[in-house]
Amino acid sequence: MNQFPEYDYRQDTLHVENVDLAALALQYGTPCYVYSKKHLQSQWTALCEAFGAVDFLPCYAVKANSNIAILQMLADWGAGFDIVSLGEMERVMAAGGEAGKIMFSGVAKREDELRKAIHCQIGCINVESEFELQRIGSIAAEMEMPVNVSLRINPDVNPKTHPYIATGLKESKFGIASETALPLYRSLLNHAWVHPVGIDCHIGSQIVETQPYADAAQHVFKLVAEIESLGIQLQHIDLGGGFGINYDADQALPFSKYADVLTPLFTGTNYQLVLEPGRSLIGNAGALITSVEYIKETDSKSFALVDAAMNDLLRPALYDAWHSLLPVHKVSGRAEKTYDIVGPVCESGDFFARSRVMSELGAGDLLAVMSAGAYAMSMASNYNSRQRPCELLVDNDQVHLIRRRDALEELWSNELTLC
Ligand code: LLP
């Protein structure tokens, strides 16, 4: 249970901090998401301490978990935010985040999104193409407002992760090649409205090695020297997010290992180090609590059919991701059995685990799908007209409802019947 330090068994019942998950499921119903504030806070503190030797701005990647109570806590602790849409920008500001600490990433920002970002004077827009830079230039000139930008460089580095979440290879849609970036920086020299304040890269997600970061940073620093020789003084270097967590094996590195590789590059310089971590802060704070509806035995398999589904937690269906599944009650004397743990959605991809050996399950048993703090609720949908789960934040022995379960009528409240 090392990977989920805030979850443990007391009298054979799984607790998060000082809250009994069975009691919580009874009160709020299942499926429900639960997050440990202590875990988020300790990850945040560990991150800040690891990079404390240099001028450091951690910008939480909102897409990992965008609940405004989560954003509010991070804003209170001084976080910046990495956003990828107008929706995320508005969320951050609704949660009390500072516009000046927002980095706007994303490969296809719309005109209205850029306009709003410039209007709000956000910290920096991470530009992903020549055309985007042109668009920003014309909007800023028309609005007669300054805008800070950095170019997102594609360093052509293999982060050795799932191909869907590798973003720094040259075949990917993300970023700008160094050779293209240099003339773009040159075009911004003495630009009236567009100010090149930084440089950015993000090579992927769930990365559990330091070498890809060292390679990407080396690539970026080489380009920085060339940019400075043009007479442009950058203020920050943003090396993105991507630090991995433990889902199963003990693979994840402590933040200090990444810091050992990255901070020496910044020591003695005037550059601020910006990072955009998401999963590493919140991933192992969360669990999805679900209840077994039925056990279904077929000639080839034993299925445990649970009340959560791929619409609630998409990662197994989309990436074949492995999540630990813990029984909320440990019942002694139960034999071990092999199950496919599946949801009610009408797709064979709707599973949480396949051929998983677990102690025998029965209808009504509660399971905790672990490591469900990041890219879980934020990727949930209403597929099959299912209500998205409620979200609960646990702080010691206190439980805060931070999102209500969707009400049934909300499922079609934006839809209009024909007259
Ligand atoms: N910055 C940028 C520009 C990003 O695209 C991302 C993630 C991050 C920061 C944060 O990365 P993190 O520290 O959380 O690894 N849905 C996938 C992950 C997609 C990541 C997308 N970009 C999953 O469930 O594994």
CSV table of C-alpha atoms and ligand atoms in Angstrom, one decimal:
chain,number,residue,atom,x,y,z
A,1,MET,CA,0.0,0.0,0.0
A,2,ASN,CA,3.1,2.2,-0.2
A,3,GLN,CA,1.8,3.9,-3.3
A,4,PHE,CA,-1.4,5.1,-1.5
A,5,PRO,CA,0.0,6.3,1.8
A,6,GLU,CA,-3.3,7.9,2.9
A,7,TYR,CA,-5.2,4.6,2.4
A,8,ASP,CA,-5.0,1.8,5.0
A,9,TYR,CA,-7.1,-0.9,6.6
A,10,ARG,CA,-8.4,-0.5,10.1
A,11,GLN,CA,-10.3,-3.4,11.5
A,12,ASP,CA,-10.3,-4.8,8.0
A,13,THR,CA,-12.1,-1.8,6.5
A,14,LEU,CA,-10.3,0.5,4.1
A,15,HIS,CA,-9.9,4.0,5.3
A,16,VAL,CA,-8.7,7.2,3.7
A,17,GLU,CA,-7.1,9.4,6.3
A,18,ASN,CA,-9.5,9.0,9.2
A,19,VAL,CA,-12.6,8.2,7.2
A,20,ASP,CA,-14.1,4.8,6.8
A,21,LEU,CA,-14.8,4.2,3.1
A,22,ALA,CA,-17.7,1.9,3.7
A,23,ALA,CA,-19.5,4.5,5.8
A,24,LEU,CA,-18.7,7.1,3.1
A,25,ALA,CA,-20.2,4.9,0.4
A,26,LEU,CA,-23.3,4.3,2.4
A,27,GLN,CA,-23.8,8.0,3.0
A,28,TYR,CA,-23.1,9.3,-0.5
A,29,GLY,CA,-23.8,6.2,-2.7
A,30,THR,CA,-21.6,4.6,-5.3
A,31,PRO,CA,-19.9,5.1,-7.6
A,32,CYS,CA,-18.1,8.0,-6.0
A,33,TYR,CA,-14.7,9.6,-6.2
A,34,VAL,CA,-12.8,10.3,-3.0
A,35,TYR,CA,-9.6,12.4,-2.7
A,36,SER,CA,-7.2,12.8,0.2
A,37,LYS,CA,-6.3,16.4,0.9
A,38,LYS,CA,-3.3,15.2,2.9
A,39,HIS,CA,-1.9,13.4,-0.1
A,40,LEU,CA,-2.3,16.4,-2.4
A,41,GLN,CA,-0.8,18.7,0.2
A,42,SER,CA,2.2,16.4,0.9
A,43,GLN,CA,2.9,16.0,-2.8
A,44,TRP,CA,2.7,19.7,-3.3
A,45,THR,CA,5.1,20.3,-0.4
A,46,ALA,CA,7.5,17.6,-1.6
A,47,LEU,CA,7.5,19.2,-5.1
A,48,CYS,CA,8.2,22.7,-3.8
A,49,GLU,CA,11.0,21.4,-1.5
A,50,ALA,CA,12.6,19.3,-4.2
A,51,PHE,CA,12.9,22.3,-6.5
A,52,GLY,CA,13.3,24.9,-3.7
A,53,ALA,CA,17.0,25.6,-4.5
A,54,VAL,CA,16.0,27.6,-7.6
A,55,ASP,CA,13.4,30.2,-8.6
A,56,PHE,CA,10.5,27.8,-9.2
A,57,LEU,CA,6.9,28.2,-10.4
A,58,PRO,CA,4.9,25.0,-10.3
A,59,CYS,CA,1.9,25.3,-12.6
A,60,TYR,CA,-0.6,22.5,-11.8
A,61,ALA,CA,-1.9,20.9,-15.0
A,62,VAL,CA,-5.7,21.5,-14.6
A,63,LYS,CA,-6.7,18.7,-17.0
A,64,ALA,CA,-5.5,16.1,-14.4
A,65,ASN,CA,-8.3,17.0,-12.0
A,66,SER,CA,-10.2,20.2,-12.6
A,67,ASN,CA,-12.6,20.2,-9.6
A,68,ILE,CA,-12.7,23.8,-8.4
A,69,ALA,CA,-12.2,22.8,-4.8
A,70,ILE,CA,-8.9,21.1,-5.8
A,71,LEU,CA,-7.9,24.2,-7.8
A,72,GLN,CA,-8.9,26.5,-4.8
A,73,MET,CA,-6.6,24.6,-2.5
A,74,LEU,CA,-3.7,24.8,-4.9
A,75,ALA,CA,-4.3,28.5,-5.5
A,76,ASP,CA,-4.2,29.1,-1.8
A,77,TRP,CA,-0.9,27.3,-1.6
A,78,GLY,CA,0.5,29.6,-4.3
A,79,ALA,CA,0.3,27.4,-7.4
A,80,GLY,CA,0.3,28.6,-10.9
A,81,PHE,CA,-1.8,26.7,-13.4
A,82,ASP,CA,-1.3,25.1,-16.8
A,83,ILE,CA,-4.5,25.3,-18.8
A,84,VAL,CA,-5.6,24.1,-22.3
A,85,SER,CA,-8.9,25.7,-22.8
A,86,LEU,CA,-11.1,28.7,-22.0
A,87,GLY,CA,-13.1,26.4,-19.7
A,88,GLU,CA,-10.0,25.6,-17.7
A,89,MET,CA,-9.0,29.3,-17.6
A,90,GLU,CA,-12.4,30.3,-16.2
A,91,ARG,CA,-12.3,27.4,-13.7
A,92,VAL,CA,-9.0,28.6,-12.4
A,93,MET,CA,-10.2,32.1,-12.0
A,94,ALA,CA,-13.5,31.0,-10.4
A,95,ALA,CA,-11.3,29.1,-7.9
A,96,GLY,CA,-9.2,32.1,-7.0
A,97,GLY,CA,-6.2,31.4,-9.2
A,98,GLU,CA,-4.0,34.3,-10.3
A,99,ALA,CA,-4.2,35.2,-14.0
A,100,GLY,CA,-0.6,36.2,-13.9
A,101,LYS,CA,0.4,32.6,-13.0
A,102,ILE,CA,-1.5,30.9,-15.8
A,103,MET,CA,0.3,29.1,-18.7
A,104,PHE,CA,-1.9,28.5,-21.7
A,105,SER,CA,-0.9,25.3,-23.5
A,106,GLY,CA,-2.6,23.4,-26.3
A,107,VAL,CA,-2.1,22.8,-29.9
A,108,ALA,CA,-5.2,24.5,-31.4
A,109,LYS,CA,-6.3,27.5,-29.4
A,110,ARG,CA,-9.4,29.2,-30.8
A,111,GLU,CA,-9.5,32.9,-31.5
A,112,ASP,CA,-12.0,33.6,-28.7
A,113,GLU,CA,-9.8,31.7,-26.3
A,114,LEU,CA,-6.7,33.7,-27.2
A,115,ARG,CA,-8.7,37.0,-27.0
A,116,LYS,CA,-9.9,36.2,-23.5
A,117,ALA,CA,-6.4,35.1,-22.4
A,118,ILE,CA,-5.0,38.4,-23.7
A,119,HIS,CA,-7.8,40.3,-22.1
A,120,CYS,CA,-7.1,38.7,-18.7
A,121,GLN,CA,-3.4,39.3,-19.1
A,122,ILE,CA,-2.5,35.7,-18.2
A,123,GLY,CA,1.1,34.8,-17.4
A,124,CYS,CA,2.1,33.3,-20.7
A,125,ILE,CA,0.7,31.6,-23.9
A,126,ASN,CA,2.7,28.5,-25.0
A,127,VAL,CA,2.6,28.8,-28.7
A,128,GLU,CA,2.6,25.6,-30.8
A,129,SER,CA,2.9,26.8,-34.4
A,130,GLU,CA,3.8,29.7,-36.7
A,131,PHE,CA,0.2,30.3,-37.5
A,132,GLU,CA,-0.8,30.5,-33.9
A,133,LEU,CA,1.9,33.1,-33.3
A,134,GLN,CA,0.5,35.1,-36.2
A,135,ARG,CA,-3.0,34.9,-34.8
A,136,ILE,CA,-1.8,36.0,-31.4
A,137,GLY,CA,0.1,38.9,-33.0
A,138,SER,CA,-3.0,40.2,-34.9
A,139,ILE,CA,-5.4,39.8,-31.9
A,140,ALA,CA,-3.0,41.6,-29.6
A,141,ALA,CA,-2.4,44.4,-32.1
A,142,GLU,CA,-6.1,44.8,-32.7
A,143,MET,CA,-6.8,44.9,-28.9
A,144,GLU,CA,-3.7,47.0,-28.4
A,145,MET,CA,-2.7,44.8,-25.4
A,146,PRO,CA,0.6,43.2,-24.6
A,147,VAL,CA,0.9,39.4,-24.4
A,148,ASN,CA,3.6,37.2,-23.1
A,149,VAL,CA,4.5,34.1,-25.1
A,150,SER,CA,6.8,31.2,-25.1
A,151,LEU,CA,7.3,28.8,-27.9
A,152,ARG,CA,6.7,25.1,-27.2
A,153,ILE,CA,9.7,23.3,-28.6
A,154,ASN,CA,9.4,19.7,-29.8
A,155,PRO,CA,12.8,18.3,-28.6
A,156,ASP,CA,12.3,14.9,-30.4
A,157,VAL,CA,12.8,12.9,-27.2
A,158,ASN,CA,11.3,9.5,-26.5
A,159,PRO,CA,9.7,9.6,-23.0
A,160,LYS,CA,9.2,5.8,-23.0
A,161,THR,CA,5.6,5.9,-22.1
A,162,HIS,CA,2.2,4.9,-23.6
A,163,PRO,CA,2.2,6.1,-27.3
A,164,TYR,CA,-1.1,8.0,-26.7
A,165,ILE,CA,0.6,10.2,-24.0
A,166,ALA,CA,4.0,10.7,-25.6
A,167,THR,CA,4.2,14.2,-27.0
A,168,GLY,CA,7.8,15.1,-27.5
A,169,LEU,CA,8.6,13.0,-30.5
A,170,LYS,CA,9.0,14.8,-33.8
A,171,GLU,CA,6.1,12.8,-35.4
A,172,SER,CA,3.7,14.2,-32.8
A,173,LYS,CA,1.4,17.1,-33.4
A,174,PHE,CA,2.9,19.0,-30.5
A,175,GLY,CA,5.5,21.7,-30.4
A,176,ILE,CA,7.8,23.5,-32.9
A,177,ALA,CA,11.1,22.2,-34.1
A,178,SER,CA,14.1,24.2,-32.9
A,179,GLU,CA,15.1,25.2,-36.4
A,180,THR,CA,11.6,26.7,-37.0
A,181,ALA,CA,11.5,28.3,-33.5
A,182,LEU,CA,14.6,30.4,-33.9
A,183,PRO,CA,13.4,32.6,-36.7
A,184,LEU,CA,10.0,32.9,-34.9
A,185,TYR,CA,11.8,34.2,-31.9
A,186,ARG,CA,13.7,36.6,-34.2
A,187,SER,CA,10.4,37.8,-35.6
A,188,LEU,CA,9.4,38.9,-32.1
A,189,LEU,CA,12.5,41.0,-31.5
A,190,ASN,CA,11.1,44.5,-30.5
A,191,HIS,CA,7.6,43.3,-31.4
A,192,ALA,CA,5.1,46.0,-30.2
A,193,TRP,CA,2.7,43.6,-28.5
A,194,VAL,CA,4.0,40.1,-28.4
A,195,HIS,CA,6.7,39.6,-25.8
A,196,PRO,CA,8.8,36.4,-25.8
A,197,VAL,CA,9.3,35.8,-22.1
A,198,GLY,CA,10.0,32.1,-22.1
A,199,ILE,CA,10.4,28.8,-23.8
A,200,ASP,CA,8.5,25.6,-23.2
A,201,CYS,CA,8.4,21.9,-23.8
A,202,HIS,CA,6.4,19.0,-22.6
A,203,ILE,CA,7.5,15.5,-23.6
A,204,GLY,CA,4.7,13.3,-22.3
A,205,SER,CA,3.1,11.9,-19.3
A,206,GLN,CA,3.6,9.0,-16.8
A,207,ILE,CA,7.3,9.2,-17.3
A,208,VAL,CA,9.4,7.3,-14.7
A,209,GLU,CA,12.9,8.0,-15.8
A,210,THR,CA,15.0,11.2,-15.6
A,211,GLN,CA,17.0,10.8,-18.8
A,212,PRO,CA,14.2,12.0,-21.1
A,213,TYR,CA,14.0,15.2,-19.0
A,214,ALA,CA,17.8,15.6,-19.1
A,215,ASP,CA,17.7,15.2,-22.9
A,216,ALA,CA,14.8,17.6,-23.4
A,217,ALA,CA,16.4,20.2,-21.1
A,218,GLN,CA,19.7,20.0,-22.9
A,219,HIS,CA,17.9,20.5,-26.2
A,220,VAL,CA,16.0,23.5,-24.8
A,221,PHE,CA,19.0,25.1,-23.2
A,222,LYS,CA,21.0,24.9,-26.4
A,223,LEU,CA,18.2,26.8,-28.1
A,224,VAL,CA,18.0,29.3,-25.3
A,225,ALA,CA,21.6,30.2,-25.9
A,226,GLU,CA,20.8,30.8,-29.6
A,227,ILE,CA,17.8,32.9,-28.7
A,228,GLU,CA,19.8,35.0,-26.3
A,229,SER,CA,22.4,35.7,-29.0
A,230,LEU,CA,19.6,37.3,-31.0
A,231,GLY,CA,19.3,39.8,-28.2
A,232,ILE,CA,16.2,38.3,-26.6
A,233,GLN,CA,16.3,37.9,-22.8
A,234,LEU,CA,14.0,35.0,-21.7
A,235,GLN,CA,12.6,35.0,-18.1
A,236,HIS,CA,11.5,31.4,-17.7
A,237,ILE,CA,12.1,27.9,-19.0
A,238,ASP,CA,9.1,25.6,-18.7
A,239,LEU,CA,9.9,21.9,-18.9
A,240,GLY,CA,6.3,20.7,-18.8
A,241,GLY,CA,4.8,18.0,-16.6
A,242,GLY,CA,4.8,14.2,-16.9
A,243,PHE,CA,6.3,12.8,-13.6
A,244,GLY,CA,4.9,9.3,-13.3
A,245,ILE,CA,3.2,7.7,-10.3
A,246,ASN,CA,3.0,4.1,-9.1
A,247,TYR,CA,-0.1,2.3,-10.4
A,248,ASP,CA,1.3,-1.2,-9.8
A,249,ALA,CA,5.0,-1.7,-9.7
A,250,ASP,CA,7.2,0.5,-7.6
A,251,GLN,CA,8.4,2.5,-10.5
A,252,ALA,CA,7.8,6.2,-9.7
A,253,LEU,CA,10.7,8.4,-8.8
A,254,PRO,CA,10.6,11.0,-5.9
A,255,PHE,CA,10.5,14.6,-7.1
A,256,SER,CA,14.1,15.0,-5.8
A,257,LYS,CA,15.4,12.7,-8.5
A,258,TYR,CA,14.1,15.0,-11.3
A,259,ALA,CA,15.3,18.0,-9.3
A,260,ASP,CA,18.8,16.5,-9.2
A,261,VAL,CA,18.9,16.4,-13.0
A,262,LEU,CA,17.1,19.8,-13.6
A,263,THR,CA,18.0,22.2,-10.9
A,264,PRO,CA,21.8,22.4,-11.6
A,265,LEU,CA,20.9,23.7,-15.1
A,266,PHE,CA,19.2,26.7,-13.4
A,267,THR,CA,21.6,27.4,-10.6
A,268,GLY,CA,23.5,30.6,-11.2
A,269,THR,CA,21.1,31.7,-14.0
A,270,ASN,CA,18.3,34.2,-13.9
A,271,TYR,CA,15.8,31.8,-15.4
A,272,GLN,CA,12.7,30.8,-13.5
A,273,LEU,CA,12.0,27.1,-13.7
A,274,VAL,CA,8.4,26.4,-14.6
A,275,LEU,CA,6.9,22.9,-14.4
A,276,GLU,CA,3.4,21.7,-15.2
A,277,PRO,CA,2.8,18.6,-13.0
A,278,GLY,CA,-0.7,17.1,-12.8
A,279,ARG,CA,-0.8,13.4,-12.1
A,280,SER,CA,2.1,13.3,-9.7
A,281,LEU,CA,0.3,15.7,-7.4
A,282,ILE,CA,-3.2,14.3,-7.4
A,283,GLY,CA,-3.1,10.8,-9.0
A,284,ASN,CA,-2.6,8.7,-5.8
A,285,ALA,CA,-4.8,11.0,-3.7
A,286,GLY,CA,-7.9,9.5,-5.3
A,287,ALA,CA,-10.0,6.4,-5.5
A,288,LEU,CA,-13.2,5.5,-7.2
A,289,ILE,CA,-15.5,3.5,-4.9
A,290,THR,CA,-17.8,1.1,-6.6
A,291,SER,CA,-20.2,-1.6,-5.6
A,292,VAL,CA,-20.5,-5.1,-7.0
A,293,GLU,CA,-24.0,-5.5,-8.5
A,294,TYR,CA,-23.8,-9.1,-9.7
A,295,ILE,CA,-21.4,-11.9,-10.1
A,296,LYS,CA,-21.8,-13.6,-13.5
A,297,GLU,CA,-20.2,-17.0,-14.1
A,298,THR,CA,-19.8,-18.1,-17.7
A,299,ASP,CA,-18.1,-21.1,-19.2
A,300,SER,CA,-14.9,-19.1,-19.7
A,301,LYS,CA,-14.9,-16.4,-17.1
A,302,SER,CA,-16.1,-15.0,-13.7
A,303,PHE,CA,-17.3,-11.5,-14.1
A,304,ALA,CA,-17.8,-9.0,-11.3
A,305,LEU,CA,-20.3,-6.5,-12.6
A,306,VAL,CA,-19.8,-3.2,-10.8
A,307,ASP,CA,-21.8,0.0,-10.8
A,308,ALA,CA,-19.0,2.2,-12.1
A,309,ALA,CA,-18.1,2.1,-15.8
A,310,MET,CA,-15.8,3.4,-18.5
A,311,ASN,CA,-17.7,6.6,-18.6
A,312,ASP,CA,-16.6,7.3,-15.0
A,313,LEU,CA,-13.0,6.1,-15.4
A,314,LEU,CA,-11.8,5.8,-19.0
A,315,ARG,CA,-8.2,4.9,-18.5
A,316,PRO,CA,-8.4,1.1,-18.6
A,317,ALA,CA,-10.6,1.2,-21.8
A,318,LEU,CA,-8.4,3.9,-23.5
A,319,TYR,CA,-4.9,2.9,-22.5
A,320,ASP,CA,-5.4,-0.6,-21.2
A,321,ALA,CA,-4.2,1.1,-18.0
A,322,TRP,CA,-3.7,-1.0,-14.8
A,323,HIS,CA,-5.4,0.2,-11.6
A,324,SER,CA,-5.1,-1.5,-8.3
A,325,LEU,CA,-8.5,-2.8,-7.0
A,326,LEU,CA,-8.9,-3.1,-3.3
A,327,PRO,CA,-11.8,-4.6,-1.4
A,328,VAL,CA,-13.2,-2.0,1.0
A,329,HIS,CA,-13.9,-4.9,3.5
A,330,LYS,CA,-11.3,-7.6,3.9
A,331,VAL,CA,-13.2,-10.7,4.8
A,332,SER,CA,-11.0,-13.5,6.2
A,333,GLY,CA,-11.3,-17.0,4.9
A,334,ARG,CA,-12.4,-16.1,1.4
A,335,ALA,CA,-10.7,-18.0,-1.3
A,336,GLU,CA,-8.9,-16.3,-4.2
A,337,LYS,CA,-10.6,-16.2,-7.6
A,338,THR,CA,-9.9,-14.8,-11.0
A,339,TYR,CA,-12.3,-12.1,-12.2
A,340,ASP,CA,-12.9,-9.7,-15.0
A,341,ILE,CA,-14.1,-6.6,-13.2
A,342,VAL,CA,-16.5,-4.9,-15.7
A,343,GLY,CA,-19.0,-2.1,-15.8
A,344,PRO,CA,-22.6,-1.9,-17.2
A,345,VAL,CA,-21.8,0.0,-20.4
A,346,CYS,CA,-22.6,-1.7,-23.7
A,347,GLU,CA,-19.0,-2.0,-24.8
A,348,SER,CA,-16.6,-4.9,-24.3
A,349,GLY,CA,-13.9,-2.2,-23.6
A,350,ASP,CA,-15.8,-1.3,-20.4
A,351,PHE,CA,-13.6,-3.0,-17.9
A,352,PHE,CA,-11.5,-2.0,-14.8
A,353,ALA,CA,-9.4,-5.2,-14.7
A,354,ARG,CA,-9.1,-8.4,-16.6
A,355,SER,CA,-8.1,-11.8,-15.2
A,356,ARG,CA,-7.4,-10.2,-11.9
A,357,VAL,CA,-6.9,-12.5,-8.9
A,358,MET,CA,-8.9,-11.2,-5.9
A,359,SER,CA,-10.4,-12.6,-2.8
A,360,GLU,CA,-13.8,-14.0,-3.7
A,361,LEU,CA,-16.4,-11.3,-4.4
A,362,GLY,CA,-20.2,-11.2,-3.9
A,363,ALA,CA,-23.0,-8.8,-4.8
A,364,GLY,CA,-22.9,-5.7,-2.6
A,365,ASP,CA,-19.2,-5.8,-2.0
A,366,LEU,CA,-17.4,-2.5,-2.3
A,367,LEU,CA,-14.2,-2.1,-4.3
A,368,ALA,CA,-11.8,0.9,-4.4
A,369,VAL,CA,-10.3,1.5,-7.8
A,370,MET,CA,-7.0,3.1,-6.7
A,371,SER,CA,-4.9,5.9,-8.3
A,372,ALA,CA,-8.0,7.5,-9.5
A,373,GLY,CA,-7.2,11.1,-8.6
A,374,ALA,CA,-5.8,12.2,-12.0
A,375,TYR,CA,-7.3,11.8,-15.5
A,376,ALA,CA,-10.3,10.0,-13.9
A,377,MET,CA,-13.2,12.3,-13.1
A,378,SER,CA,-11.8,14.9,-15.5
A,379,MET,CA,-12.2,12.4,-18.4
A,380,ALA,CA,-15.6,11.2,-17.3
A,381,SER,CA,-18.6,11.5,-19.6
A,382,ASN,CA,-22.3,10.8,-19.6
A,383,TYR,CA,-22.1,8.0,-22.1
A,384,ASN,CA,-25.0,5.6,-21.9
A,385,SER,CA,-26.8,8.5,-20.1
A,386,ARG,CA,-25.1,7.7,-16.9
A,387,GLN,CA,-24.8,10.3,-14.2
A,388,ARG,CA,-21.2,11.2,-13.4
A,389,PRO,CA,-20.2,10.3,-9.8
A,390,CYS,CA,-20.1,12.7,-6.9
A,391,GLU,CA,-16.7,13.8,-5.6
A,392,LEU,CA,-15.6,13.9,-2.0
A,393,LEU,CA,-12.6,15.5,-0.4
A,394,VAL,CA,-11.4,14.0,2.8
A,395,ASP,CA,-9.5,16.1,5.2
A,396,ASN,CA,-8.5,14.1,8.3
A,397,ASP,CA,-11.9,13.0,9.6
A,398,GLN,CA,-13.9,15.6,7.7
A,399,VAL,CA,-15.7,14.8,4.4
A,400,HIS,CA,-16.5,17.6,2.0
A,401,LEU,CA,-18.8,17.1,-0.9
A,402,ILE,CA,-17.0,18.9,-3.7
A,403,ARG,CA,-19.3,17.9,-6.6
A,404,ARG,CA,-22.8,16.5,-6.5
A,405,ARG,CA,-23.6,13.4,-8.5
A,406,ASP,CA,-25.2,14.6,-11.8
A,407,ALA,CA,-29.0,14.8,-11.4
A,408,LEU,CA,-30.9,12.8,-13.9
A,409,GLU,CA,-32.7,15.8,-15.5
A,410,GLU,CA,-29.3,17.5,-15.9
A,411,LEU,CA,-28.5,14.8,-18.5
A,412,TRP,CA,-30.8,16.4,-21.1
A,413,SER,CA,-31.1,19.9,-19.6
A,414,ASN,CA,-29.2,21.4,-22.6
A,415,GLU,CA,-31.2,19.6,-25.2
A,416,LEU,CA,-34.3,20.9,-26.9
A,417,THR,CA,-37.2,19.0,-28.2
A,418,LEU,CA,-38.6,20.0,-31.6
A,419,CYS,CA,-41.5,22.3,-31.6
B,1,LLP,N1,1.6,20.1,-19.6
B,1,LLP,C1,1.0,19.7,-20.8
B,1,LLP,C2,1.2,20.6,-21.9
B,1,LLP,C3,0.3,18.5,-20.9
B,1,LLP,O1,-0.2,18.2,-22.1
B,1,LLP,C4,0.2,17.7,-19.8
B,1,LLP,C5,-0.6,16.4,-20.0
B,1,LLP,C6,0.7,18.1,-18.6
B,1,LLP,C7,1.4,19.3,-18.5
B,1,LLP,C8,0.5,17.3,-17.3
B,1,LLP,O2,1.1,16.0,-17.4
B,1,LLP,P1,1.2,15.1,-16.1
B,1,LLP,O3,2.1,15.8,-15.1
B,1,LLP,O4,-0.2,15.0,-15.5
B,1,LLP,O5,1.7,13.8,-16.6
B,1,LLP,N2,-5.2,11.1,-20.0
B,1,LLP,C9,-3.8,10.5,-19.9
B,1,LLP,C10,-2.8,11.6,-19.6
B,1,LLP,C11,-2.8,12.7,-20.7
B,1,LLP,C12,-1.8,13.8,-20.4
B,1,LLP,C13,-2.0,14.9,-21.3
B,1,LLP,N3,-1.1,16.0,-21.1
B,1,LLP,C14,-3.8,9.5,-18.8
B,1,LLP,O6,-4.8,9.2,-18.2
B,1,LLP,O7,-2.7,8.8,-18.6
